PDB file of C-alpha atoms in Angstrom:
ATOM      1  CA  UNK A   1       4.979  26.271   0.571  1.00 96.00           C
ATOM      2  CA  UNK A   2       4.710  22.703   1.607  1.00 97.00           C
ATOM      3  CA  UNK A   3       6.190  20.660  -0.992  1.00 98.00           C
ATOM      4  CA  UNK A   4       5.531  16.595  -0.783  1.00 98.00           C
ATOM      5  CA  UNK A   5       8.063  14.740  -3.182  1.00 98.00           C
ATOM      6  CA  UNK A   6       6.415  11.102  -4.131  1.00 98.00           C
ATOM      7  CA  UNK A   7       9.925   8.658  -4.144  1.00 96.00           C
ATOM      8  CA  UNK A   8       9.968   5.583  -5.782  1.00 92.00           C
ATOM      9  CA  UNK A   9      10.426   3.205  -2.390  1.00 92.00           C
ATOM     10  CA  UNK A  10       8.315   0.851  -0.448  1.00 94.00           C
ATOM     11  CA  UNK A  11       4.587   1.799   0.586  1.00 95.00           C
ATOM     12  CA  UNK A  12       3.326  -0.136   2.056  1.00 93.00           C
ATOM     13  CA  UNK A  13      -0.443   1.538   2.662  1.00 95.00           C
ATOM     14  CA  UNK A  14      -1.201   3.867  -0.229  1.00 95.00           C
ATOM     15  CA  UNK A  15      -4.437   5.502   1.529  1.00 95.00           C
ATOM     16  CA  UNK A  16      -1.457   6.700   3.687  1.00 96.00           C
ATOM     17  CA  UNK A  17       0.377   8.518   1.629  1.00 97.00           C
ATOM     18  CA  UNK A  18      -2.921   9.503  -0.176  1.00 96.00           C
ATOM     19  CA  UNK A  19      -4.342  11.410   2.992  1.00 96.00           C
ATOM     20  CA  UNK A  20      -0.640  13.047   3.542  1.00 97.00           C
ATOM     21  CA  UNK A  21      -0.175  14.823   0.272  1.00 97.00           C
ATOM     22  CA  UNK A  22      -3.352  16.209   0.169  1.00 96.00           C
ATOM     23  CA  UNK A  23      -2.296  17.951   3.229  1.00 97.00           C
ATOM     24  CA  UNK A  24       0.298  19.613   0.899  1.00 98.00           C
ATOM     25  CA  UNK A  25       0.299  22.568  -1.136  1.00 98.00           C
ATOM     26  CA  UNK A  26       2.610  21.172  -4.052  1.00 98.00           C
ATOM     27  CA  UNK A  27       2.931  17.422  -5.214  1.00 98.00           C
ATOM     28  CA  UNK A  28       6.122  16.646  -7.374  1.00 98.00           C
ATOM     29  CA  UNK A  29       5.830  12.483  -8.320  1.00 98.00           C
ATOM     30  CA  UNK A  30       9.691  11.672  -8.991  1.00 95.00           C
ATOM     31  CA  UNK A  31       9.529   9.396 -11.901  1.00 91.00           C
ATOM     32  CA  UNK A  32       8.666   5.933 -11.037  1.00 92.00           C
ATOM     33  CA  UNK A  33       6.208   7.440  -8.215  1.00 96.00           C
ATOM     34  CA  UNK A  34       3.827   8.051 -10.678  1.00 96.00           C
ATOM     35  CA  UNK A  35       2.633   4.245 -11.049  1.00 96.00           C
ATOM     36  CA  UNK A  36       1.700   4.966  -6.991  1.00 96.00           C
ATOM     37  CA  UNK A  37      -0.632   7.666  -7.876  1.00 97.00           C
ATOM     38  CA  UNK A  38      -2.013   6.551 -10.746  1.00 97.00           C
ATOM     39  CA  UNK A  39      -3.225   3.732  -8.827  1.00 95.00           C
ATOM     40  CA  UNK A  40      -4.429   6.341  -6.129  1.00 94.00           C
ATOM     41  CA  UNK A  41      -5.836   9.113  -9.216  1.00 93.00           C
ATOM     42  CA  UNK A  42      -3.728  11.637  -6.974  1.00 96.00           C
ATOM     43  CA  UNK A  43      -2.809  13.350  -9.625  1.00 97.00           C
ATOM     44  CA  UNK A  44       0.538  15.585  -9.202  1.00 98.00           C
ATOM     45  CA  UNK A  45       1.482  18.761  -9.748  1.00 98.00           C
ATOM     46  CA  UNK A  46       4.348  18.102 -12.074  1.00 98.00           C
ATOM     47  CA  UNK A  47       6.636  14.719 -12.264  1.00 98.00           C
ATOM     48  CA  UNK A  48      10.117  15.057 -12.963  1.00 97.00           C
ATOM     49  CA  UNK A  49      12.984  12.072 -13.717  1.00 94.00           C
ATOM     50  CA  UNK A  50      14.374  10.390 -16.657  1.00 90.00           C
ATOM     51  CA  UNK A  51      11.195   8.554 -17.096  1.00 91.00           C
ATOM     52  CA  UNK A  52      12.689   5.098 -16.863  1.00 88.00           C
ATOM     53  CA  UNK A  53      10.525   3.610 -14.232  1.00 90.00           C
ATOM     54  CA  UNK A  54       6.892   5.467 -15.233  1.00 93.00           C
ATOM     55  CA  UNK A  55       4.623   2.905 -16.857  1.00 95.00           C
ATOM     56  CA  UNK A  56       2.538   3.766 -19.907  1.00 95.00           C
ATOM     57  CA  UNK A  57      -1.045   3.560 -18.447  1.00 95.00           C
ATOM     58  CA  UNK A  58      -0.324   6.282 -15.769  1.00 96.00           C
ATOM     59  CA  UNK A  59       1.584   8.207 -18.562  1.00 95.00           C
ATOM     60  CA  UNK A  60      -0.907   8.147 -20.283  1.00 96.00           C
ATOM     61  CA  UNK A  61      -2.859   9.412 -17.911  1.00 96.00           C
ATOM     62  CA  UNK A  62      -1.227  12.185 -16.377  1.00 97.00           C
ATOM     63  CA  UNK A  63      -0.723  13.669 -20.203  1.00 96.00           C
ATOM     64  CA  UNK A  64      -4.390  13.513 -20.233  1.00 95.00           C
ATOM     65  CA  UNK A  65      -4.396  15.560 -16.888  1.00 96.00           C
ATOM     66  CA  UNK A  66      -2.511  17.968 -18.585  1.00 97.00           C
ATOM     67  CA  UNK A  67       0.430  17.265 -16.113  1.00 97.00           C
ATOM     68  CA  UNK A  68       3.675  18.868 -16.302  1.00 96.00           C
ATOM     69  CA  UNK A  69       6.103  16.289 -16.878  1.00 97.00           C
ATOM     70  CA  UNK A  70      10.511  17.714 -16.468  1.00 95.00           C
ATOM     71  CA  UNK A  71      12.608  15.360 -18.600  1.00 93.00           C
ATOM     72  CA  UNK A  72      16.193  14.023 -18.061  1.00 92.00           C
ATOM     73  CA  UNK A  73      18.590  12.179 -19.457  1.00 86.00           C
ATOM     74  CA  UNK A  74      19.086   8.650 -17.476  1.00 82.00           C
ATOM     75  CA  UNK A  75      23.292   9.507 -16.946  1.00 84.00           C
ATOM     76  CA  UNK A  76      23.045  12.396 -14.861  1.00 86.00           C
ATOM     77  CA  UNK A  77      24.824  13.137 -11.976  1.00 88.00           C
ATOM     78  CA  UNK A  78      22.132  13.573  -9.694  1.00 90.00           C
ATOM     79  CA  UNK A  79      19.303  11.066  -9.228  1.00 93.00           C
ATOM     80  CA  UNK A  80      15.475  11.942  -9.746  1.00 93.00           C
ATOM     81  CA  UNK A  81      14.314  13.106  -5.768  1.00 96.00           C
ATOM     82  CA  UNK A  82      17.539  15.473  -5.867  1.00 96.00           C
ATOM     83  CA  UNK A  83      16.561  16.947  -9.596  1.00 96.00           C
ATOM     84  CA  UNK A  84      13.218  17.343  -7.258  1.00 97.00           C
ATOM     85  CA  UNK A  85      14.376  18.928  -4.541  1.00 98.00           C
ATOM     86  CA  UNK A  86      16.098  21.478  -6.596  1.00 97.00           C
ATOM     87  CA  UNK A  87      13.007  22.225  -8.807  1.00 97.00           C
ATOM     88  CA  UNK A  88      10.866  22.017  -5.425  1.00 98.00           C
ATOM     89  CA  UNK A  89      13.394  24.904  -4.153  1.00 97.00           C
ATOM     90  CA  UNK A  90      12.979  26.761  -7.112  1.00 96.00           C
ATOM     91  CA  UNK A  91       9.566  27.154  -6.698  1.00 97.00           C
ATOM     92  CA  UNK A  92       9.857  28.602  -3.138  1.00 96.00           C
ATOM     93  CA  UNK A  93       9.227  25.558  -1.086  1.00 97.00           C
ATOM     94  CA  UNK A  94      10.198  26.390   2.517  1.00 94.00           C
ATOM     95  CA  UNK A  95       9.459  22.423   3.453  1.00 97.00           C
ATOM     96  CA  UNK A  96       9.772  19.857   2.043  1.00 98.00           C
ATOM     97  CA  UNK A  97       8.460  16.177   2.551  1.00 98.00           C
ATOM     98  CA  UNK A  98      10.201  12.544   0.904  1.00 98.00           C
ATOM     99  CA  UNK A  99       7.845  10.280   1.191  1.00 98.00           C
ATOM    100  CA  UNK A 100       8.021   6.456   0.557  1.00 96.00           C
ATOM    101  CA  UNK A 101      12.062   7.551   0.412  1.00 96.00           C
ATOM    102  CA  UNK A 102      13.211   4.258   1.730  1.00 95.00           C
ATOM    103  CA  UNK A 103      13.172   0.515   0.528  1.00 92.00           C
ATOM    104  CA  UNK A 104      15.232  -2.225  -0.555  1.00 92.00           C
ATOM    105  CA  UNK A 105      17.972  -0.434  -2.125  1.00 93.00           C
ATOM    106  CA  UNK A 106      20.646   0.364   0.596  1.00 95.00           C
ATOM    107  CA  UNK A 107      22.237   2.913  -1.105  1.00 95.00           C
ATOM    108  CA  UNK A 108      19.063   4.798  -2.782  1.00 93.00           C
ATOM    109  CA  UNK A 109      17.694   5.199   1.558  1.00 96.00           C
ATOM    110  CA  UNK A 110      20.923   6.511   2.579  1.00 96.00           C
ATOM    111  CA  UNK A 111      21.315   8.606  -0.615  1.00 96.00           C
ATOM    112  CA  UNK A 112      17.527  10.100   0.672  1.00 97.00           C
ATOM    113  CA  UNK A 113      18.043  10.032   4.308  1.00 97.00           C
ATOM    114  CA  UNK A 114      21.675  12.329   3.254  1.00 97.00           C
ATOM    115  CA  UNK A 115      19.126  14.780   1.080  1.00 98.00           C
ATOM    116  CA  UNK A 116      17.827  16.337   4.506  1.00 98.00           C
ATOM    117  CA  UNK A 117      21.518  17.170   4.972  1.00 97.00           C
ATOM    118  CA  UNK A 118      21.250  18.709   1.712  1.00 97.00           C
ATOM    119  CA  UNK A 119      17.872  20.887   2.209  1.00 97.00           C
ATOM    120  CA  UNK A 120      19.264  22.164   5.290  1.00 97.00           C
ATOM    121  CA  UNK A 121      22.196  23.635   4.202  1.00 95.00           C
ATOM    122  CA  UNK A 122      19.823  25.704   1.577  1.00 95.00           C
ATOM    123  CA  UNK A 123      17.360  26.629   3.782  1.00 94.00           C
ATOM    124  CA  UNK A 124      14.762  24.237   3.871  1.00 95.00           C
ATOM    125  CA  UNK A 125      13.310  22.368   6.231  1.00 95.00           C
ATOM    126  CA  UNK A 126      13.156  18.742   5.378  1.00 97.00           C
ATOM    127  CA  UNK A 127      11.104  15.229   6.525  1.00 98.00           C
ATOM    128  CA  UNK A 128      11.619  11.761   5.003  1.00 98.00           C
ATOM    129  CA  UNK A 129       8.377  10.312   6.044  1.00 97.00           C
ATOM    130  CA  UNK A 130       6.698   6.692   5.461  1.00 96.00           C
ATOM    131  CA  UNK A 131       4.111   4.533   8.143  1.00 96.00           C
ATOM    132  CA  UNK A 132       6.168   4.152  10.587  1.00 94.00           C
ATOM    133  CA  UNK A 133       8.776   6.885  10.517  1.00 96.00           C
ATOM    134  CA  UNK A 134       9.309  10.406  10.190  1.00 97.00           C
ATOM    135  CA  UNK A 135      13.235  11.863   9.704  1.00 98.00           C
ATOM    136  CA  UNK A 136      14.097  15.106  10.279  1.00 98.00           C
ATOM    137  CA  UNK A 137      17.383  16.673  10.876  1.00 98.00           C
ATOM    138  CA  UNK A 138      18.810  19.339  12.808  1.00 98.00           C
ATOM    139  CA  UNK A 139      21.810  21.863  13.730  1.00 97.00           C
ATOM    140  CA  UNK A 140      20.268  23.584  16.375  1.00 97.00           C
ATOM    141  CA  UNK A 141      16.959  23.634  17.994  1.00 97.00           C
ATOM    142  CA  UNK A 142      13.909  21.148  17.451  1.00 97.00           C
ATOM    143  CA  UNK A 143      10.696  20.009  18.972  1.00 97.00           C
ATOM    144  CA  UNK A 144       9.218  16.983  18.041  1.00 97.00           C
ATOM    145  CA  UNK A 145       5.401  16.320  18.851  1.00 96.00           C
ATOM    146  CA  UNK A 146       3.593  12.531  18.917  1.00 94.00           C
ATOM    147  CA  UNK A 147       2.499  10.801  21.689  1.00 94.00           C
ATOM    148  CA  UNK A 148       3.570   9.028  24.909  1.00 95.00           C
ATOM    149  CA  UNK A 149       5.793   5.457  23.903  1.00 95.00           C
ATOM    150  CA  UNK A 150       6.840   7.358  20.946  1.00 96.00           C
ATOM    151  CA  UNK A 151      10.496   6.489  19.731  1.00 98.00           C
ATOM    152  CA  UNK A 152      12.776   8.689  19.199  1.00 98.00           C
ATOM    153  CA  UNK A 153      16.633   7.757  17.673  1.00 98.00           C
ATOM    154  CA  UNK A 154      18.931  10.929  17.567  1.00 98.00           C
ATOM    155  CA  UNK A 155      22.258  10.003  15.208  1.00 98.00           C
ATOM    156  CA  UNK A 156      25.228  12.729  14.163  1.00 98.00           C
ATOM    157  CA  UNK A 157      25.309  13.071  10.478  1.00 96.00           C
ATOM    158  CA  UNK A 158      28.939  13.788   9.936  1.00 91.00           C
ATOM    159  CA  UNK A 159      30.665  14.078  13.130  1.00 96.00           C
ATOM    160  CA  UNK A 160      30.739  14.670  16.644  1.00 98.00           C
ATOM    161  CA  UNK A 161      27.201  15.976  17.949  1.00 98.00           C
ATOM    162  CA  UNK A 162      28.864  18.613  20.550  1.00 98.00           C
ATOM    163  CA  UNK A 163      26.370  20.136  23.550  1.00 98.00           C
ATOM    164  CA  UNK A 164      23.361  17.654  23.085  1.00 98.00           C
ATOM    165  CA  UNK A 165      20.442  18.550  25.658  1.00 98.00           C
ATOM    166  CA  UNK A 166      17.076  15.851  25.049  1.00 98.00           C
ATOM    167  CA  UNK A 167      14.022  16.731  27.548  1.00 98.00           C
ATOM    168  CA  UNK A 168      10.995  15.123  27.102  1.00 98.00           C
ATOM    169  CA  UNK A 169      12.268  11.614  26.967  1.00 98.00           C
ATOM    170  CA  UNK A 170      12.590   8.593  29.104  1.00 98.00           C
ATOM    171  CA  UNK A 171      16.563   8.922  28.963  1.00 98.00           C
ATOM    172  CA  UNK A 172      17.551  12.813  29.218  1.00 98.00           C
ATOM    173  CA  UNK A 173      20.573  14.194  28.705  1.00 98.00           C
ATOM    174  CA  UNK A 174      22.243  17.194  29.182  1.00 98.00           C
ATOM    175  CA  UNK A 175      24.850  19.377  27.362  1.00 98.00           C
ATOM    176  CA  UNK A 176      26.206  15.396  26.221  1.00 98.00           C
ATOM    177  CA  UNK A 177      28.457  14.811  23.189  1.00 98.00           C
ATOM    178  CA  UNK A 178      27.407  11.988  21.026  1.00 98.00           C
ATOM    179  CA  UNK A 179      30.546  10.399  19.018  1.00 98.00           C
ATOM    180  CA  UNK A 180      30.023  10.103  15.424  1.00 97.00           C
ATOM    181  CA  UNK A 181      29.654   6.415  14.962  1.00 95.00           C
ATOM    182  CA  UNK A 182      27.711   5.410  18.346  1.00 96.00           C
ATOM    183  CA  UNK A 183      25.053   4.352  19.432  1.00 96.00           C
ATOM    184  CA  UNK A 184      23.812   5.795  22.814  1.00 96.00           C
ATOM    185  CA  UNK A 185      21.020   8.250  20.715  1.00 97.00           C
ATOM    186  CA  UNK A 186      19.089   5.297  19.267  1.00 97.00           C
ATOM    187  CA  UNK A 187      15.015   4.088  20.822  1.00 97.00           C
ATOM    188  CA  UNK A 188      14.612   6.994  23.485  1.00 98.00           C
ATOM    189  CA  UNK A 189      11.255   7.198  24.588  1.00 97.00           C
ATOM    190  CA  UNK A 190       9.074   9.658  25.001  1.00 97.00           C
ATOM    191  CA  UNK A 191       7.310  10.701  28.143  1.00 98.00           C
ATOM    192  CA  UNK A 192       4.358  13.030  26.884  1.00 97.00           C
ATOM    193  CA  UNK A 193       3.265  14.540  23.273  1.00 96.00           C
ATOM    194  CA  UNK A 194       6.485  16.458  22.882  1.00 97.00           C
ATOM    195  CA  UNK A 195      10.282  16.432  23.251  1.00 98.00           C
ATOM    196  CA  UNK A 196      13.152  19.109  23.087  1.00 98.00           C
ATOM    197  CA  UNK A 197      16.942  18.496  21.070  1.00 98.00           C
ATOM    198  CA  UNK A 198      19.017  20.821  21.067  1.00 98.00           C
ATOM    199  CA  UNK A 199      22.537  20.668  19.831  1.00 98.00           C
ATOM    200  CA  UNK A 200      24.925  23.482  20.424  1.00 98.00           C
ATOM    201  CA  UNK A 201      27.905  22.148  17.248  1.00 98.00           C
ATOM    202  CA  UNK A 202      27.554  19.516  14.905  1.00 97.00           C
ATOM    203  CA  UNK A 203      24.521  17.945  13.513  1.00 97.00           C
ATOM    204  CA  UNK A 204      21.837  15.397  14.030  1.00 98.00           C
ATOM    205  CA  UNK A 205      19.308  13.259  12.809  1.00 98.00           C
ATOM    206  CA  UNK A 206      16.299  13.187  14.472  1.00 98.00           C
ATOM    207  CA  UNK A 207      14.030   9.896  14.194  1.00 98.00           C
ATOM    208  CA  UNK A 208      10.734   9.334  15.425  1.00 97.00           C
ATOM    209  CA  UNK A 209       9.332   5.973  14.924  1.00 94.00           C
ATOM    210  CA  UNK A 210       6.418   3.780  16.190  1.00 82.00           C
ATOM    211  CA  UNK A 211       6.986  -0.438  16.235  1.00 73.00           C
TER     212      UNK A 211
END
């Protein structure tokens, strides 16, 4: 089951997110993201969080629509996004996409990107998507679909990435070790409609971007 989680991050194109969420099997709104869903008249399956960011008009609208609210204390050890991921796992999600999960708060942006690792270790495929970027994570093999000219970057997650092989990119690598903290994996370019990334030991973020 594909679960889409709309996060209260930066949104430039509401129609982009509406189209993306329409393709999900189940939609979770993380607290303040409900204000955006209200504007697009998109009804989520559940709203999760401490409800400190949702506006009254949006709250009333979704209550009238019969949307389930999962309320948590404002003082808690988990973000609304992490709580939403846990809920997605509980209802049987095997793929979770975080939408609008980056923004002006660098701490929240980094935290949400790192939640891809959290999902990986719990057996879920995770992606983070906005209008210009798609972030994935792998500790094995990954095929990325796209267009010729798309930018693809690979970044070690929590240590050196050993045995990295990149094919279908302008700057290929074969059984290469990318040292944690180094930037050699940034801004590669797809030469066709797909590329393949493999890491033998370690874990890497894979970011497909369009300028």
